[in-house]
Structure formats: structure tokens, C-alpha cells
Short mmCIF file of C-alpha atoms in Angstrom, two decimals:
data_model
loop_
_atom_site.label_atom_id
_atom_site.label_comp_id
_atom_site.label_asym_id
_atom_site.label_seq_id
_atom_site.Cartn_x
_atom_site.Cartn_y
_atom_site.Cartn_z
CA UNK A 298 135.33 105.56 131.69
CA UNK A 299 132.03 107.39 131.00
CA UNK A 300 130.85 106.23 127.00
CA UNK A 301 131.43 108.62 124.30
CA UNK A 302 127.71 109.21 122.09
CA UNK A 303 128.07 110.94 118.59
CA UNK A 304 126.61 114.70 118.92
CA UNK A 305 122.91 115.56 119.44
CA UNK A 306 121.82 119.52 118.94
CA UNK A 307 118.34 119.89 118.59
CA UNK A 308 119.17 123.88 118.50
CA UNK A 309 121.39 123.40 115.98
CA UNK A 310 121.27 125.63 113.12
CA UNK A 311 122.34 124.85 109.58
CA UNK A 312 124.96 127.14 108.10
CA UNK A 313 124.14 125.56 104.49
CA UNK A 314 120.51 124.89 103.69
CA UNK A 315 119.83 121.20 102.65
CA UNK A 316 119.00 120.03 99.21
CA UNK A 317 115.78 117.92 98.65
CA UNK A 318 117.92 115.46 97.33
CA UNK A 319 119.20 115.11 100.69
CA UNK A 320 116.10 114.29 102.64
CA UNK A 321 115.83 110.74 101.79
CA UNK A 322 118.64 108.05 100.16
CA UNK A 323 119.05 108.53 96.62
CA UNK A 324 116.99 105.95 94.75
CA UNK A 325 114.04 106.48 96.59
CA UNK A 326 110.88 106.72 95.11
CA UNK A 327 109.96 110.07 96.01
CA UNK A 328 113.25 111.04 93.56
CA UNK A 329 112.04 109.05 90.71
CA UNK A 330 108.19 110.12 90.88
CA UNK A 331 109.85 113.74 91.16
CA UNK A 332 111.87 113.70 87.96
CA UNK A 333 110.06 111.40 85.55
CA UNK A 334 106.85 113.64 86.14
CA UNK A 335 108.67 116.89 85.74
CA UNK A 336 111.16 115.43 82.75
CA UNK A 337 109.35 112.44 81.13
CA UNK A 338 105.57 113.27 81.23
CA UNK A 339 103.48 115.93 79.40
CA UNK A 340 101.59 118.78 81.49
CA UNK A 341 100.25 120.28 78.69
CA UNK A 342 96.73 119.85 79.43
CA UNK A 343 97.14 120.82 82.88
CA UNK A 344 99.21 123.73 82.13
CA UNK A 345 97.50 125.42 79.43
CA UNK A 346 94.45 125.92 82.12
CA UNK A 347 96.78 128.59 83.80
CA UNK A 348 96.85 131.54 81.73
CA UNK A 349 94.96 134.39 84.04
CA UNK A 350 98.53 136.50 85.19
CA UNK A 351 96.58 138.55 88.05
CA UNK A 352 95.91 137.17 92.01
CA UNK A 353 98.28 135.18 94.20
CA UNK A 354 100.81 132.50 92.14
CA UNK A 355 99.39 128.46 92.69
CA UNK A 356 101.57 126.55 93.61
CA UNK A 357 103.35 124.43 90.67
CA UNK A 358 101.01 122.34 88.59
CA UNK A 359 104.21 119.77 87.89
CA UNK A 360 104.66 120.03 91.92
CA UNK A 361 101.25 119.26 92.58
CA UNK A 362 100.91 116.24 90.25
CA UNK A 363 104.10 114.83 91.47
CA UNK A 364 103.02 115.15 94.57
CA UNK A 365 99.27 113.22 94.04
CA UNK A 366 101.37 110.06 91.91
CA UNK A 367 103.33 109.71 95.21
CA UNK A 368 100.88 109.88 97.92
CA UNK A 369 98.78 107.07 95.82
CA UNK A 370 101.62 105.15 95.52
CA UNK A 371 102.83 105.23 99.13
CA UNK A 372 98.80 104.24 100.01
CA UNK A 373 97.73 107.68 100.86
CA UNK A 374 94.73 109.29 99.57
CA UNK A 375 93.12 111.74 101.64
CA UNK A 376 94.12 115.16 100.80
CA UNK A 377 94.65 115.82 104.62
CA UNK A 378 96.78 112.80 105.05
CA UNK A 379 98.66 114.39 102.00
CA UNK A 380 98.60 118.03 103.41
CA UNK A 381 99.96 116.14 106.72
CA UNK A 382 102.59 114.45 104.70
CA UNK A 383 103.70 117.35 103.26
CA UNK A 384 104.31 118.90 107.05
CA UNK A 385 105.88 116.10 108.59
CA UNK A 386 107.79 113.62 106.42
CA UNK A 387 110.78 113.83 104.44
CA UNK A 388 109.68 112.04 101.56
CA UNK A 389 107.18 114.41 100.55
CA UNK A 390 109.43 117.23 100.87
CA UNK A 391 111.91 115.90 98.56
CA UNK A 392 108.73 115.29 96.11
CA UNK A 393 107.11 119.38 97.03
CA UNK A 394 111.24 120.82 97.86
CA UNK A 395 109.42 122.02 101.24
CA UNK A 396 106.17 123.44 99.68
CA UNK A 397 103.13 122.87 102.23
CA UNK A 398 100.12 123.19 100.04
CA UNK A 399 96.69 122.59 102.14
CA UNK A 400 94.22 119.66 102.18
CA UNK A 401 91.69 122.22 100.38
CA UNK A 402 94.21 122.96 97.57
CA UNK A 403 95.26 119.51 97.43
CA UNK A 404 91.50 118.42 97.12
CA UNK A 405 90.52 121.25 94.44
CA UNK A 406 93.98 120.62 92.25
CA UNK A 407 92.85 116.84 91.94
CA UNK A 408 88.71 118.01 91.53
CA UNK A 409 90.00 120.50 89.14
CA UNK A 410 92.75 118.31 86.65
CA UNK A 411 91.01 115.05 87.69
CA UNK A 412 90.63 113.82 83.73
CA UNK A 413 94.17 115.25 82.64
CA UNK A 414 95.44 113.24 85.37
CA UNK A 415 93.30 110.27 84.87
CA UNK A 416 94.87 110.56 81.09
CA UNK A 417 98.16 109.98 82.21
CA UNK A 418 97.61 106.61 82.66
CA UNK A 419 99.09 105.75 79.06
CA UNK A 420 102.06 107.99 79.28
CA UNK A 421 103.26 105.86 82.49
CA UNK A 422 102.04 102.54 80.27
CA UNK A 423 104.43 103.75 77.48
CA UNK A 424 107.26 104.19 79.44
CA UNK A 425 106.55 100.61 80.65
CA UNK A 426 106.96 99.65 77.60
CA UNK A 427 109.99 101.19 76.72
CA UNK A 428 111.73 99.96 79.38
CA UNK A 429 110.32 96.53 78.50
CA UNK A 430 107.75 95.83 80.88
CA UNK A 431 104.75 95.10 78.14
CA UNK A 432 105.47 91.73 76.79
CA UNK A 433 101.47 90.68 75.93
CA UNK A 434 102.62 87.15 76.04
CA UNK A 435 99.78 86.57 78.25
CA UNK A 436 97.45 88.78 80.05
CA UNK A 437 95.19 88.24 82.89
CA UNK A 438 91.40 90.46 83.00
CA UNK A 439 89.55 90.25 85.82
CA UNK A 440 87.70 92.63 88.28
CA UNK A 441 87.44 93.77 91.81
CA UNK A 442 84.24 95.72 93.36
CA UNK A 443 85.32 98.53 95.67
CA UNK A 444 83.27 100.33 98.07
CA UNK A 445 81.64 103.83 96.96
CA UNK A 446 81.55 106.86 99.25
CA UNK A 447 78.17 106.14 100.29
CA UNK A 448 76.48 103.73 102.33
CA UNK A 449 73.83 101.62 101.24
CA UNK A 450 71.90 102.28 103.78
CA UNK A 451 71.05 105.70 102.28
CA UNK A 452 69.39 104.10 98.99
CA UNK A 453 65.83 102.55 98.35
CA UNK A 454 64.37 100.38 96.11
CA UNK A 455 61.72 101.64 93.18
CA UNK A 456 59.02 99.65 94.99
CA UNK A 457 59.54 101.49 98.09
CA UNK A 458 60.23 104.96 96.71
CA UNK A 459 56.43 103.74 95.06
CA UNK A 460 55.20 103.28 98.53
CA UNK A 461 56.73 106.49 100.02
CA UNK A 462 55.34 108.99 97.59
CA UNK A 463 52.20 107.74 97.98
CA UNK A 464 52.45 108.00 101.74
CA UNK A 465 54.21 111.33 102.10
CA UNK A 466 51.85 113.06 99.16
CA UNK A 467 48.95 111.72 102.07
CA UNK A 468 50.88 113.55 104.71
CA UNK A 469 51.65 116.48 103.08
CA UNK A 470 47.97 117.48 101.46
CA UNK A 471 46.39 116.16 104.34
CA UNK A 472 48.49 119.24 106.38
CA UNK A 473 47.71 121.90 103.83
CA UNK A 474 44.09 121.17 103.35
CA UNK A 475 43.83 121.56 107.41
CA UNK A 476 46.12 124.98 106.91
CA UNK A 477 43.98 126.01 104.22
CA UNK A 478 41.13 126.14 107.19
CA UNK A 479 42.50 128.07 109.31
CA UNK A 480 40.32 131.18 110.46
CA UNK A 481 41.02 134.79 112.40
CA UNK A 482 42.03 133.01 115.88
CA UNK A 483 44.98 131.39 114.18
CA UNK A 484 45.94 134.82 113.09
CA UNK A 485 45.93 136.46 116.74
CA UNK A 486 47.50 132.83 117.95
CA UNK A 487 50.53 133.49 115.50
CA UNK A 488 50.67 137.74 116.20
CA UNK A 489 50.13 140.02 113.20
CA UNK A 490 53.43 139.60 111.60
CA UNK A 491 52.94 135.88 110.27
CA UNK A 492 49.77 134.41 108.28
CA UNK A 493 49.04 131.47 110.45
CA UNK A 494 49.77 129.09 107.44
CA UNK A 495 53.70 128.62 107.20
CA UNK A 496 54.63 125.15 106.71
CA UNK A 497 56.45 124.00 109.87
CA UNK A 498 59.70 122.35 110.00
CA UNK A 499 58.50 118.96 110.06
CA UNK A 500 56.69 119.34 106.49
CA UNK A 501 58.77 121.05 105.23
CA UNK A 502 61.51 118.20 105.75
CA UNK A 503 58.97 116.01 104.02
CA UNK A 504 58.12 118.26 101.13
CA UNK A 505 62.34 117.94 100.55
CA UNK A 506 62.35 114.21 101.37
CA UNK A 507 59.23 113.73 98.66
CA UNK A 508 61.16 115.87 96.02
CA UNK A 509 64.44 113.55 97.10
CA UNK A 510 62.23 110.22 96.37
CA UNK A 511 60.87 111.43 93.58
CA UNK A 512 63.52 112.80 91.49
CA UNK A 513 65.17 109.39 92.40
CA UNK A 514 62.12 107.64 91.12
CA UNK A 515 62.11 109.39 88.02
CA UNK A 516 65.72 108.64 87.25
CA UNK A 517 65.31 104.49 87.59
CA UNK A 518 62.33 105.20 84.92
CA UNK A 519 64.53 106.76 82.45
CA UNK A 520 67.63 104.49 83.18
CA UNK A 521 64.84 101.54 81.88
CA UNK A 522 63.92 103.56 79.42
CA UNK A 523 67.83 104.07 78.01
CA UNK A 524 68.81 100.58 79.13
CA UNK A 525 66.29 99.25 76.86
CA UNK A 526 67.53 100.90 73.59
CA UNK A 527 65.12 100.27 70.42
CA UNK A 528 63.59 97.81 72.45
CA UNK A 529 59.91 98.32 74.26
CA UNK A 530 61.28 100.01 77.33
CA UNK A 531 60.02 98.19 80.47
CA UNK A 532 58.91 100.11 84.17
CA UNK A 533 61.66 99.15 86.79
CA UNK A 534 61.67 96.70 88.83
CA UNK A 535 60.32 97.06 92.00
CA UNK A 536 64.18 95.72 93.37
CA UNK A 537 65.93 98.03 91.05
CA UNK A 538 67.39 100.91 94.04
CA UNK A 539 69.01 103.78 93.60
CA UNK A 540 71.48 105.78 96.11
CA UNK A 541 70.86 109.08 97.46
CA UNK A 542 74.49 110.19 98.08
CA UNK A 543 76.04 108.53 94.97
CA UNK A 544 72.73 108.23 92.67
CA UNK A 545 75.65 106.62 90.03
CA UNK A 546 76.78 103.95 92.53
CA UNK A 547 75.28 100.32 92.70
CA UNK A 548 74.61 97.71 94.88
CA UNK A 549 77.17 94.65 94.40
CA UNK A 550 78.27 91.84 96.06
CA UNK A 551 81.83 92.27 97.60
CA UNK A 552 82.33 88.84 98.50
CA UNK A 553 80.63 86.16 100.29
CA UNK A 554 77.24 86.90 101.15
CA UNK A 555 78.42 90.69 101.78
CA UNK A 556 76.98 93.48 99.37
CA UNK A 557 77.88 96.79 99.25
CA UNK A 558 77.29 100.76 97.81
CA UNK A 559 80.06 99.64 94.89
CA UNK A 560 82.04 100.36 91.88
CA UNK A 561 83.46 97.36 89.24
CA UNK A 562 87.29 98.01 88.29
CA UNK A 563 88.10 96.47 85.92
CA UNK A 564 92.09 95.53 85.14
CA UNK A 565 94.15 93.45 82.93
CA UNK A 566 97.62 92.88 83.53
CA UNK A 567 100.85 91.73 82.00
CA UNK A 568 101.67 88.21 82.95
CA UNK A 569 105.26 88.60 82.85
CA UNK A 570 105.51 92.35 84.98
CA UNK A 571 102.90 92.80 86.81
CA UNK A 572 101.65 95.96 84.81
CA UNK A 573 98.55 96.98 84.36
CA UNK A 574 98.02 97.78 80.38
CA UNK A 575 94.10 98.17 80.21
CA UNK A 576 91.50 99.75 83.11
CA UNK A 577 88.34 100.77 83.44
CA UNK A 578 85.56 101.82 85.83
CA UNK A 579 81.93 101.00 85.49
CA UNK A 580 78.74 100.40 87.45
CA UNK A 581 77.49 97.43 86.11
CA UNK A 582 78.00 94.38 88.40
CA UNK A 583 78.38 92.42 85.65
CA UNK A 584 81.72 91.36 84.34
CA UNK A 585 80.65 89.19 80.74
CA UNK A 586 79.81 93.00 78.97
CA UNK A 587 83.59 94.38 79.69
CA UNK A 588 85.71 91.77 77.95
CA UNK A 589 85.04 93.62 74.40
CA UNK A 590 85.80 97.19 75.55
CA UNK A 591 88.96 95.79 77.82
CA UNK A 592 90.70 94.31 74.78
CA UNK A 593 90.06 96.83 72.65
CA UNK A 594 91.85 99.33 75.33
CA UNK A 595 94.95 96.64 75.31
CA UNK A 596 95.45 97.16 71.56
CA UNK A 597 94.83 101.25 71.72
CA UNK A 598 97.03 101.73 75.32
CA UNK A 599 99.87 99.37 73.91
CA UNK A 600 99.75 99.60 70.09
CA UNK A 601 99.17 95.72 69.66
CA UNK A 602 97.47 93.11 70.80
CA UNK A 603 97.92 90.11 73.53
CA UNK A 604 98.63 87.02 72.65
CA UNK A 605 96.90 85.44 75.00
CA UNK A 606 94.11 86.22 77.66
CA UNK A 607 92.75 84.45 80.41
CA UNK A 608 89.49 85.41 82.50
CA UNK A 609 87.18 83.83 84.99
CA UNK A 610 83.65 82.64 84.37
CA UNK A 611 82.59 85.82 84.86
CA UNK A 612 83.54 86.90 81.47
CA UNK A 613 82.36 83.68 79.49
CA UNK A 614 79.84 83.95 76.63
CA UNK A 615 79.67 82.44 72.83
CA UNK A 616 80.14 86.53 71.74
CA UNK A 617 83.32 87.05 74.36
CA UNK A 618 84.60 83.61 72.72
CA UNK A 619 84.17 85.01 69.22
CA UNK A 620 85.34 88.36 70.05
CA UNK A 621 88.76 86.29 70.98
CA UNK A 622 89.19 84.25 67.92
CA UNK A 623 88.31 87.39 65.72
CA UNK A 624 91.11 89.69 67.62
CA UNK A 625 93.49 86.03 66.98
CA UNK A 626 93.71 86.60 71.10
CA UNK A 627 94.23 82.70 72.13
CA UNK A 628 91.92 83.13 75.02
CA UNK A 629 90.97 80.90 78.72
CA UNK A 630 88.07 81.57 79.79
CA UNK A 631 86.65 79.22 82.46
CA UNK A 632 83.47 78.39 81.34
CA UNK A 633 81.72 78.04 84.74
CA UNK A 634 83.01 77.80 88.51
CA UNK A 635 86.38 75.37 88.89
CA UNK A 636 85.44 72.17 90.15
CA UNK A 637 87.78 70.54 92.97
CA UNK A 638 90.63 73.07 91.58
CA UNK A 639 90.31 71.84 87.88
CA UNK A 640 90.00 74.37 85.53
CA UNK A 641 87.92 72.53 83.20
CA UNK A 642 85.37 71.23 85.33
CA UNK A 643 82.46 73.70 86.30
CA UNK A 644 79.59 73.59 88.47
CA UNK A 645 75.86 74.34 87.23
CA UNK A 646 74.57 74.02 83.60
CA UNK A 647 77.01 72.37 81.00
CA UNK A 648 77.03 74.56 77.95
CA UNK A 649 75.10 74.00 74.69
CA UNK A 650 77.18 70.61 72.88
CA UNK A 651 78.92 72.39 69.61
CA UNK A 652 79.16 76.11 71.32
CA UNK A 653 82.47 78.32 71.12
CA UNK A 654 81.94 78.07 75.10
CA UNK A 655 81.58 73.96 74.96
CA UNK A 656 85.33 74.59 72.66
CA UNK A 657 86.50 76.74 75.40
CA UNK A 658 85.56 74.32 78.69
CA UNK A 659 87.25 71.50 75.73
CA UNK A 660 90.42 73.45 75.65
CA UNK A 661 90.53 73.74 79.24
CA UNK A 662 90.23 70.57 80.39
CA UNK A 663 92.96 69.41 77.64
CA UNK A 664 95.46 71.54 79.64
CA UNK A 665 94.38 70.03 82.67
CA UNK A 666 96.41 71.41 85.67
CA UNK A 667 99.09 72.73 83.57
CA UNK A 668 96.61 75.26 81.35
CA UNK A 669 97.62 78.80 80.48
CA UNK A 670 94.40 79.69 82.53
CA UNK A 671 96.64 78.59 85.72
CA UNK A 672 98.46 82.25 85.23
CA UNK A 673 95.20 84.29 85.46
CA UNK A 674 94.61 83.64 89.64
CA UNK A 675 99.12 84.56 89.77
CA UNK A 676 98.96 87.17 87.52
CA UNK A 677 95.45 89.81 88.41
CA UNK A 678 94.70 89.06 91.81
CA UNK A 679 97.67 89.86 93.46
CA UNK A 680 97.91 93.19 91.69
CA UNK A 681 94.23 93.67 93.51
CA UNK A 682 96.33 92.09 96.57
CA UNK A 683 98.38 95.33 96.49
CA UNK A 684 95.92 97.99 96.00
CA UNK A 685 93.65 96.85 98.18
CA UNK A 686 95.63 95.64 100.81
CA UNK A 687 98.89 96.32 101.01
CA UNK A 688 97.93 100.42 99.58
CA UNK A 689 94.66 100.44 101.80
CA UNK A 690 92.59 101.39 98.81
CA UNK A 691 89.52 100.12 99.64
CA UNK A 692 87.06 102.90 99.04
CA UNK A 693 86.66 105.55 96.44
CA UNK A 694 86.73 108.97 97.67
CA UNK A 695 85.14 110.91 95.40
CA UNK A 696 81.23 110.89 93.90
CA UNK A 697 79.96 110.15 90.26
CA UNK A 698 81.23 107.98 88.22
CA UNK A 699 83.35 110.07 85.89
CA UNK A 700 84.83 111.14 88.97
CA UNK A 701 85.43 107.71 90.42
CA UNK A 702 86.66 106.67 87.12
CA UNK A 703 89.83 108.88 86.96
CA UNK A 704 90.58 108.10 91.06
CA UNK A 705 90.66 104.49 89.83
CA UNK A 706 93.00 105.76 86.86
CA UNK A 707 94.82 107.45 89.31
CA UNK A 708 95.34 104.04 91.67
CA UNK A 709 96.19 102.38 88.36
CA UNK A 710 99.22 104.81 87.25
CA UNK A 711 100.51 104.95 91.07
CA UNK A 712 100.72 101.10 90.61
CA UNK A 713 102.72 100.84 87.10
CA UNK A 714 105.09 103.61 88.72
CA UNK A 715 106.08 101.21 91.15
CA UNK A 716 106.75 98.57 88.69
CA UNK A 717 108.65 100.99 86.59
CA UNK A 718 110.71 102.42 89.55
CA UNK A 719 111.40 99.14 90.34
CA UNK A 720 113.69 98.55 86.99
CA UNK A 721 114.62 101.99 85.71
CA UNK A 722 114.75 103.75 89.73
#
């Protein structure tokens, strides 16, 4: 007896046309991303930048946004892979109800809104905490550097750019003072309809490269000239570099002995959900000046303050200490690398007898294994865990650092939605 198999049509045609609610189960997360951004979030700056009636209707603004906060939080960035998405999987269709907007409208919508949609960062942290996923019992700051969209092979240092303007200026007047010689043969060489003295390719390549090196040049001078404040500003130093695609991006060290073309996100995160309540984006390498500013964020995004706060050696000084005690933030702060696991212990100079940080590696030790600092490596890194590996975000895909900072926004809302689908989907 042959087996019976349940019918398969490919040609098919539906008498009833589907609903988008249809496409995938209900409960999925393209649903909720759908319907909290279209009933639960305000537009209003992106909408009030559409008021010109004539040429062909965009596609929804709410659409669009909806569709951006799912793609980063399924791990999809590029606005082709979105484009593709919207083409070929379910899931986005149920987010665009079968719209197909193109990789260049995806791009410009995000170009275009990218600070409205960097801002609604604290509308998803409110509805975290409505649905009680802000406790500020105890939250964990720490950072993670993540590749620019630039290599570092395409910067140079101040000493070099030094070196290569001196060289190419040679190069370059050497050339026109031999042009500037030319006589009446050069003429009948070149035929009547050019001079004889047009700069050929090759120069004028270097005439753009020199201009390149040394509007980069000039640049590091007046970053040491800001960076020193009412202070004597000082030259650069001859290390000091500077990138040629992203001029905003730095060289940092990425882990190990590996450095890379970088940005420093910064994060702090709710011990007991997982939920990011403070971010930022800078490009200083340097964690110990971003404690101040990421507190101060917890206390404007949230309303109130943490309890307490716990934060690598990174972020250790006698004014991040102080800064604590004066916000009545019970802070850990390791106060140098962990010795054989222990919290307390730390490797390299001990710190001053009698300092806030000498109170701080004090307080540390006390706890021993059982410290509140324990909850800083279970609390922030696997959030990084998740964006970085299990989302793929490991480079930025836009330029500048206004521009990077509302992608990282961007990563940093995808990731709350998550945690609020997770209770409320």
C-alpha cells in the first residue's frame, strides 16, 4: 500500500491573501518590535521631517524604523543584508507587511534619522523599567573596543607625515622648476593644442597625496592644541597618527598584543536583567575619564541612581573614587590587575598608603572571593558576549564619530528589546 504524503502545490494560488500576522508564530519577535514601535514609541522627531506633499510617497517612517530595531536585533546590519531580508524571509515581512524597500533607501533612512534613532535609546530604557527590568541594585561599567570602518593600515604617524611633506614638497618643486624650463621644442613635442607644462598624472597624485598629509598634519596640531585647554599647548608627538578614511577613529588595543583602527563603547548594565541603562561612544582608549559622564547618564536615563557599581582597573583613580562616595554610589573598583583570581590583590605599583584608591583595594580584599565586585565579570561581559558574538557586531559601519555613536546606540536599543521581549513578548 503506496504511503499517503499531506498535499504539496507549489502552483497553488491563495483565494484569501495572508495576514502578516500569519507569516511567523505569534510571539515572535518580529510581532513585538512591530507593535511596540508603532504603539509604544514616539516618531515625532522623525516624522515632523516629512512635510514636502509633492514627488513619489517614502515608504513609512514607523515601517522603516521597525524594520532597522529588528535587523540589529536579529544580528543584521548591512542595509543589503536588510534589503535581502526584506525579499526573502518571513520575519521581515511580518515587520515591513511585504514592503521591499532597497539597500540605498535603507542606508539613506538610517544616514538621514541616525540621531532621532540613536535617541530612542531611553524610550526602550523606560519601558524597561516599567516592566521592571531597572532594579540599580548593582550595576556593572565596563568597555569593549570595536573595530572602525577603516584599516589601520591607511593612517600615519605625525613624525612620518613630518618626513613625507618634506619629501614630496622635494618631488613636487623639483618637477615644476624643470617644467618651468621648458623651451619651443617641448611645444612642437606636445602639438599646438597643449603648453608643454601640464602636470602629469604621477604629480598630480602627489600634489593630492601632499594636500592629504598635510591637512592630516594640521589636524593632530590643533587636536594638541584643544587637548591642552588653558594649558601651554604642546606639538604632537611624533607617535600621535591619524587615519585617512576615519580621521575620528584611533588606534587601540583589541586584546592581546592585537591593535586596531577602533572605537571605545562604553556600557553599564543592570545586574539583575541584563539591561543596558547607560552607553556611550568615544575615541579615547582610555577608560579612567568615562566613569564620571557614565554615572551621570545612569541617574538622567533612569531617574535615580545605582546603588552600587563595580568596574575594572581601568576605571580606578582617587577622583573616580570620590566621584562614588559623593553620588552615595557604594562602588568596586579593582584597584589594579587581579592577582591569582583575587580581587583585592593587584599587580604593579601599590597605591599611595591613606588614598580613596588604598580604601578601595581595602574594601576589596575584605570581601575576599565573595565581593560585590565578583558580579561585574557575570554581569557586562556577557552582554559584550552577545553583541559581539552571538549578533556578529564586530565592526562599525558607518564613519565619524557622531555617526558611530548613534550605530552603537542603535546596537544598544536592539539589545534591551530583547530583554524586554523576553518578559512582556
Amino acid at each position: 500500500m503506496a504511503k499517503t504524503f499531506r498535499p504539496w502545490d507549489p502552483d497553488q494560488r491563495f483565494l484569501i491573501p495572508p495576514a502578516v500576522q500569519e507569516f511567523v508564530p505569534a510571539g515572535h519577535m518580529s510581532h513585538f518590535v512591530r507593535d511596540l514601535v508603532r504603539d509604544s514609541l514616539d516618531l515625532s522627531a522623525i516624522l515632523e521631517t516629512y512635510g514636502e506633499e509633492r514627488g513619489f510617497p517614502p515608504y513609512h517612517p514607523t515601517m522603516m524604523t521597525a524594520l532597522l530595531l529588528y535587523a540589529y536585533s536579529q544580528g543584521i546590519y548591512s542595509s543589503r543584508r536588510i534589503a535581502q531580508g526584506c525579499e526573502q524571509r518571513l520575519d521581515f515581512m511580518a515587520v515591513t507587511a511585504m514592503a521591499r524597500p532597497d539597500f540605498r533607501t535603507i542606508s539613506e533612512f538610517r544616514r538621514r534619522h541616525l540621531k532621532a534613532l540613536g535617541g530612542l535609546f531611553q524610550q526602550v530604557l523606560k519601558l524597561c523599567a516599567q516592566a521592571g527590568l531597572v532594579k540599580l541594585g548593582h550595576v556593572a561599567l565596563d568597555s569593549t573596543k570595536i573595530r572602525a570602518n577603516a584599516s589601520k593600515h591607511k593612517a600615519m604617524s605625525y613624525g612620518r607625515m613630518k618626513k613625507e611633506e618634506a619629501k614630496l614638497k622635494a618631488e613636487v618643486e623639483s618637477w615644476l622648476k624643470r617644467a618651468e624650463s621648458a623651451d619651443a621644442t617641448e611645444d612642437r613635442e606636445f602639438g599646438a593644442e597643449k603648453r608643454g607644462d601640464e602636470l602629469p598624472e604621477w604629480v598630480t597624485d602627489k600634489q593630492k597625496r601632499l594636500a592629504k598629509i598635510q591637512e592630516a598634519k594640521a589636524a593632530l596640531e590643533a587636536e594638541s592644541r584643544d587637548d591642552a585647554g588653558d594649558e601651554e599647548p604642546r606639538p604632537p608627538k611624533d607617535k600621535d597618527q591619524r587615519n585617512f578614511t576615519d580621521p575620528e577613529s584611533r588606534i587601540m588595543k583589541t586584546g592581546g598584543r592585537n591593535f586596531e583602527q577602533s572605537y571605545n563603547c562604553q556600557a553599564a548594565v543592570d545586574a539583575k536583567s541584563h539591561v543596558i541603562v547607560a552607553q556611550m561612544l568615544t575615541n579615547k582608549a582610555a577608560d579612567v575619564v568615562h566613569l564620571e559622564p557614565m554615572v551621570a547618564q545612569i541617574k538622567l536615563n533612569t531617574g535615580r541612581q545605582t546603588r552600587e557599581l563595580s568596574a575594572d582597573a581601568g576605571y580606578i583613580s582617587e577622583a573616580n573614587v570620590r566621584t562614588a562616595a559623593r553620588r552615595k554610589i557604594r562602588a568596586y573598583i579593582a584597584a589594579g590587575r587581579a592577582k591569582h583570581g583575587h580581587p583585592g590583590g593587584y599587580t604593579g605599583r601599590p597605591p599611595r598608603p591613606g588614598s580613596r584608591v588604598a580604601e578601595m583595594a581595602a574594601r576589596l580584599r575584605r570581601g575576599g572571593k565573595r565581593s560585590r565586585y565578583r558580579l561585574r565579570k557575570v554581569t557586562v561581559e556577557p552582554v559584550f558576549g552577545i553583541i559581539k558574538q552571538a549578533r556578529g557586531f564586530r565592526q562599525f559601519l558607518l564613519r565619524g564619530l557622531d555617526k558611530v555613536a548613534g550605530e552603537w546606540s542603535l546596537v544598544c536599543t536592539a539589545h534591551n528589546l530583547q530583554k524586554l521581549a523576553a518578559v512582556t513578548g
